Amino acid sequence: MRMNTEPGPALSVVVIVYNDAERLPTAVRSALEQSLRGVEVVIVDDCSTDGSYEAAERLAERHPDRVRAFRLDENSGGCGGPRNRGIAEARGEYLVFLDSDDTLERHACRNFLDAARAGGAQMVSGLTKRVQTRTGKAVDWYPWLYTSTRTIESIMELPDLLVYDTLSTNKCYRRDFLLGNDLLFPVGIHYEDLLFSARAYLAAERITLIPHHVYNWMVDDSGTRRSISNRRHEVDNFAHRVRIHREIDAIFRERGLDGLKLHKDTKFLKHDLVLHLRDLPFLDDGYRHQFARMAREYMTRISQEAYEGLEPIHRICAYLLMEEDWANLNPAIDTLINRQKLSVPLVERDGRVYWCEEHLDEQRARAVLDVTDLGYHSRPLHQLTLRAKLDRYRQTGTGISLAGSVVNPLGRIAPGARLEAALELRARRKGVRAFAFPGVQVRHAGDHLEWSADADISGTLRPLGLLDPVWDIQLLLTVDGTAAMPMPLTVGDAELDTSVPLRIRPRLSRLVADRLEAETSGRGHLAFVQAAQGAVSRRSRAGLDRALRGVPGTVARGGLRKAKNARRYARSGESKIRVYHDVFSRLPVRKGTVVFESHLGKQYSDSPRAIYEEMRRQGVEFTAIWAYADRPEDFPPDATLVKRWSYPYLRALAQAEFWIDNQGFPLKLTKRPETTYIQTWHGSALKKMGFDSPQLRVRTKDQQADYQRILDRFDHFLIRSEHDARTLVPAFRLRDEVVLRSGYPRNDALVAAREAERLSGQRVRPGIVRELGIPEDRRILLYAPTFRSTATGGVAKFEPPLDFDEFADRYGDRCTLLVRSHYLNTVVLPPSVRGRVVDVTSVHDVTPLFLAADALITDYSSVMFDYALLDRPMVFFAYDYDEYVKDDRGTYFDLVKHAPGPVVRDVEGLYRVLDGGLPDADSEWAPRRKQFVAEFGEYDKGDAARQIVDRFFRPGSSE
């Protein structure tokens, strides 16, 4: 191949095209209009048949000094041939690749060149935006790689770059680097980017990453055009992908890069394979068998370590594909595409939950198919999206007749359950009214439910016509009065009988559309698209399309964009904060209005609940408003309920006379002077808090000042001991007049129970014991550990140090273990411990659990200070004491010295304490518990709620 060696411009953009004459000018324009002057454009046509080369020649004639056009003698069968020709013909010192259906961001070339010259980089890579052409929705492509400018001298410093960002088009290359390393694209094969990028990354000695948006990857999902990457239904497409991966494997093997191969194999299983799996449920058996054979030949060479790095559903799909178990794989693919969906009824064996009952005689299959830890068996139905499969679909002209099934996981929906169902049509564009079609017939049928419906679409649905072109349909199921999550209808292998048109009458006239056409969405669900048919309708629609592309359409689209942006802004946090301060805070304060909130709206519990219920008991006249975060169930029906961060919530806060909570109302909301904020707090402190914590001390002065402004909103702060006065009060820099030495209202019930037990000599178990189905002869242990975060400080699923199966086997015949993780964590118990170990994390108020428990097992949680009031045994399971206490943010006192119970460091130590018998060991710890209560709960006298109500809410009371 002849290489151009003449001196030329600083940067060349190589634009490749094949049968894309319509979009080519837009791509070239994005290169010519770069803010970097003098960019050269080299167009290479891959022997198109639609006039693309003629369009390229016209562009070259129009810009003779900047655009040159070339054409291959025969089609190369991919992107490699034209890109290689572009490398040969380019004259720039640096080179960028651009596809004819994509565009460059306006400053891309300037940012590329500046970074390359500043760092002496052979390659510069920037951020890609993946843009849906139909909706305009843009998603950043692996943005975590591009958070800041950085230069690496070997890809081994950042192997994720090679594994994840394998595009060639969001990069700038020194041309002599490409030529000197003989870096060319493979020809006649798809996914050439993967191999080219791998070789380029390995050859480069300096690679600079920039945080700038450089490339717009336009994804056309309309079905009218299909790019190579979207033609995954063609089996050769997958064969090409596997071949490229084999060649990359050979390079890694030759260079001994086993670590990189592991990363790449994991990504193949998580990403590359998934792209093809998505299409399998809609393809014929011949394709599936051929695909499975190719996949099996390649995947058997992937190490087991790569499979272990996958999420469970990825492993399940990979295993079932290797087994060619289509009956179980197709539903698994549905869950893979729709992560919140449970697509199979599951099976329970030996106390574990499995994806399916097939293959369980094989040890490896049991490990792969075990989904116990996903918690499907314990999650409430209203938190599960069950798979509603379509079995029959027929259009009747004015409506649809359809039937299908819904999975019933582990028989959770009992045969005697009261079932109601409806269908709902909802426009994909937000803000458009939804239409419901009641009267769906539903009944039990073994491990699933069967449903059928006839819906009069024409007589009910009145779409606008232009603004709501796509409609999704879903099944709404209610079980014993509780609504399950809405279920989209999975098409699967159902035949869509559309022989009779489905007529509609849009409000903007039938010239816009006169029918709905059924289609399968990208996620495999039934959807409808408005369409027009007939010569008049087609001409009218064509006229509307021309108008939309003209000046009126531009104005209309601009108005629509403005309206969408306005709606988006109205829902944003920034807008809500502004409305709170500029609008709601100008409204008059409503006397007697009290806003209650507990644990950021997640619970109806704690001291706010105790104060609220005391106000009700005393007959105080007030307007009660409770904030909830997720669902309003279990909150008091005799109060006004507002969703946290909604506009009604903000208005309630702005006009309230009192705020009462135990953690903190939204940080950026300023409290009005007329509002009294009673902060009950949520526990005494072992770990250092506020300005005592190292995390806050290292913040900037401005950040610390912002935090102080949040704390300064407190008008009253409840404490339960002088320990709180020595720790929390200075840590939050509270003024003396703010502190109320009242004790915690939530603990009044504990003090009362202790006194009643002391006087009567008998312990009365609360009603929750019966609700949980715990036998009267069982002792009850409560395990309540503190909050656990991820390494990055995020919220995590709680990974308990206990083997619950072992615990249940040892003690389950004589005691029940209640497990309550922190409200910000989650825990999943296997079915094998059912009845012996019970997850009570979802119980809002912990007080009944304290009253039920004969002993407490905790670690560093503040529950120790509360439970001590009952004068019952406690065990401190401090398995990560050094890591959690000493290496984190420090503590106010030494737990080992002050703990009112044994401190154990491992499971064996815990078992030794339990085997010794808690009542027998009780006497030696009784004095320590009394001392502990005297030091940390001296103000908890059982009248805290009454003190607060009398002081602030009784008529004629005064402070």
Short mmCIF file of C-alpha atoms in Angstrom, two decimals, residues 89-254:
data_model
loop_
_atom_site.label_atom_id
_atom_site.label_comp_id
_atom_site.label_asym_id
_atom_site.label_seq_id
_atom_site.Cartn_x
_atom_site.Cartn_y
_atom_site.Cartn_z
CA GLU A 89 -3.66 8.74 2.40
CA ALA A 90 -3.69 10.99 5.48
CA ARG A 91 -1.15 13.84 5.62
CA GLY A 92 -1.66 14.96 9.21
CA GLU A 93 0.83 14.50 12.03
CA TYR A 94 -2.06 13.07 14.03
CA LEU A 95 -5.02 11.02 12.88
CA VAL A 96 -8.61 10.50 14.07
CA PHE A 97 -11.16 7.99 12.76
CA LEU A 98 -14.82 8.90 12.20
CA ASP A 99 -17.70 6.72 10.93
CA SER A 100 -20.18 8.26 8.51
CA ASP A 101 -23.13 7.71 10.89
CA ASP A 102 -21.39 9.43 13.83
CA THR A 103 -20.08 12.93 14.61
CA LEU A 104 -17.19 14.59 16.39
CA GLU A 105 -17.76 17.00 19.26
CA ARG A 106 -16.82 20.52 18.12
CA HIS A 107 -13.66 20.84 20.26
CA ALA A 108 -12.56 17.20 19.94
CA CYS A 109 -9.60 17.78 17.62
CA ARG A 110 -8.29 20.76 19.60
CA ASN A 111 -8.50 18.80 22.85
CA PHE A 112 -6.83 15.80 21.24
CA LEU A 113 -3.97 17.83 19.80
CA ASP A 114 -3.34 19.91 22.93
CA ALA A 115 -3.17 16.78 25.09
CA ALA A 116 -0.94 14.91 22.64
CA ARG A 117 1.57 17.71 22.39
CA ALA A 118 1.53 18.56 26.08
CA GLY A 119 2.25 15.01 27.18
CA GLY A 120 4.14 13.67 24.18
CA ALA A 121 1.51 10.95 23.84
CA GLN A 122 1.33 8.51 20.96
CA MET A 123 -2.36 7.98 21.70
CA VAL A 124 -4.97 10.27 23.26
CA SER A 125 -8.37 8.89 24.27
CA GLY A 126 -11.48 10.87 25.25
CA LEU A 127 -15.07 10.37 26.33
CA THR A 128 -17.67 8.92 23.97
CA LYS A 129 -21.40 9.62 24.21
CA ARG A 130 -23.68 6.85 22.94
CA VAL A 131 -26.70 8.67 21.46
CA GLN A 132 -30.04 7.04 20.58
CA THR A 133 -31.11 8.59 17.29
CA ARG A 134 -34.81 8.03 17.95
CA THR A 135 -34.92 9.66 21.38
CA GLY A 136 -31.74 11.74 21.55
CA LYS A 137 -30.88 10.10 24.87
CA ALA A 138 -27.11 10.17 25.46
CA VAL A 139 -25.15 7.87 27.75
CA ASP A 140 -21.47 8.31 28.57
CA TRP A 141 -19.35 5.34 27.51
CA TYR A 142 -17.28 4.11 30.49
CA PRO A 143 -17.05 7.60 32.02
CA TRP A 144 -15.12 6.35 35.07
CA LEU A 145 -12.08 5.99 32.81
CA TYR A 146 -12.21 9.67 31.93
CA THR A 147 -12.67 11.58 35.17
CA SER A 148 -9.43 13.58 34.82
CA THR A 149 -6.44 14.10 32.53
CA ARG A 150 -3.78 11.47 33.09
CA THR A 151 -0.87 9.98 31.14
CA ILE A 152 0.22 6.36 31.48
CA GLU A 153 3.41 4.87 30.14
CA SER A 154 2.10 1.34 29.82
CA ILE A 155 -1.34 -0.17 29.45
CA MET A 156 -0.43 -2.33 32.45
CA GLU A 157 -0.92 0.79 34.60
CA LEU A 158 -4.60 0.83 33.59
CA PRO A 159 -5.61 -2.55 32.14
CA ASP A 160 -9.31 -1.58 32.34
CA LEU A 161 -8.67 0.75 29.41
CA LEU A 162 -7.78 -2.15 27.13
CA VAL A 163 -10.58 -4.30 28.48
CA TYR A 164 -13.46 -1.81 28.32
CA ASP A 165 -12.72 1.01 25.89
CA THR A 166 -11.92 -0.88 22.71
CA LEU A 167 -13.25 1.77 20.32
CA SER A 168 -10.82 3.17 17.76
CA THR A 169 -12.94 6.24 17.02
CA ASN A 170 -12.67 8.18 20.28
CA LYS A 171 -8.90 8.31 19.99
CA CYS A 172 -6.20 10.36 18.33
CA TYR A 173 -3.01 8.66 17.10
CA ARG A 174 0.38 9.93 16.02
CA ARG A 175 0.50 8.79 12.43
CA ASP A 176 4.17 7.80 12.61
CA PHE A 177 3.31 5.67 15.65
CA LEU A 178 0.80 3.72 13.56
CA LEU A 179 3.18 3.37 10.61
CA GLY A 180 6.21 2.52 12.74
CA ASN A 181 4.39 -0.28 14.54
CA ASP A 182 2.61 -1.55 11.41
CA LEU A 183 -0.70 -0.91 13.14
CA LEU A 184 -3.40 -1.68 10.58
CA PHE A 185 -6.94 -2.99 10.94
CA PRO A 186 -7.79 -6.59 10.04
CA VAL A 187 -9.70 -6.68 6.74
CA GLY A 188 -12.83 -8.63 5.88
CA ILE A 189 -13.88 -9.23 9.45
CA HIS A 190 -16.13 -7.38 11.88
CA TYR A 191 -15.10 -6.11 15.36
CA GLU A 192 -11.78 -5.02 13.93
CA ASP A 193 -11.64 -2.35 16.63
CA LEU A 194 -11.04 -4.99 19.30
CA LEU A 195 -7.86 -6.32 17.72
CA PHE A 196 -6.57 -2.95 16.49
CA SER A 197 -7.08 -1.31 19.89
CA ALA A 198 -5.41 -4.19 21.74
CA ARG A 199 -2.33 -4.00 19.52
CA ALA A 200 -2.22 -0.17 19.75
CA TYR A 201 -2.55 -0.16 23.55
CA LEU A 202 0.24 -2.71 23.90
CA ALA A 203 2.54 -0.83 21.50
CA ALA A 204 2.04 2.65 22.97
CA GLU A 205 4.62 3.98 25.41
CA ARG A 206 2.61 7.07 26.36
CA ILE A 207 -1.22 7.20 26.43
CA THR A 208 -3.09 10.28 27.61
CA LEU A 209 -6.69 10.18 28.78
CA ILE A 210 -8.71 13.38 28.74
CA PRO A 211 -12.05 14.03 30.50
CA HIS A 212 -13.48 15.84 27.47
CA HIS A 213 -16.42 14.65 25.37
CA VAL A 214 -14.94 13.96 21.93
CA TYR A 215 -17.19 11.53 20.01
CA ASN A 216 -20.91 10.99 19.38
CA TRP A 217 -21.67 7.36 18.68
CA MET A 218 -25.08 7.49 17.02
CA VAL A 219 -27.09 4.31 17.64
CA ASP A 220 -29.93 3.84 15.18
CA ASP A 221 -32.42 1.42 16.76
CA SER A 222 -35.32 2.19 14.44
CA GLY A 223 -34.77 -0.94 12.40
CA THR A 224 -34.52 0.93 9.08
CA ARG A 225 -30.73 0.73 9.14
CA ARG A 226 -28.67 -1.77 11.03
CA SER A 227 -24.99 -1.17 11.69
CA ILE A 228 -22.61 -4.10 11.94
CA SER A 229 -22.81 -3.99 15.74
CA ASN A 230 -26.62 -4.13 15.54
CA ARG A 231 -26.71 -7.12 13.17
CA ARG A 232 -26.23 -9.59 15.98
CA HIS A 233 -28.96 -11.85 14.61
CA GLU A 234 -26.56 -12.90 11.85
CA VAL A 235 -24.61 -15.93 13.06
CA ASP A 236 -21.48 -14.93 11.12
CA ASN A 237 -21.42 -11.79 13.21
CA PHE A 238 -20.77 -13.86 16.35
CA ALA A 239 -18.23 -16.00 14.48
CA HIS A 240 -16.28 -12.84 13.66
CA ARG A 241 -16.36 -11.71 17.27
CA VAL A 242 -15.03 -15.06 18.50
CA ARG A 243 -12.30 -15.06 15.85
CA ILE A 244 -11.11 -11.61 16.93
CA HIS A 245 -11.03 -12.71 20.57
CA ARG A 246 -8.95 -15.77 19.62
CA GLU A 247 -6.41 -13.52 17.90
CA ILE A 248 -6.22 -11.24 20.94
CA ASP A 249 -5.78 -14.32 23.14
CA ALA A 250 -2.84 -15.39 20.97
CA ILE A 251 -1.17 -11.99 21.49
CA PHE A 252 -1.67 -12.19 25.25
CA ARG A 253 -0.37 -15.76 25.32
CA GLU A 254 2.70 -14.83 23.28
#
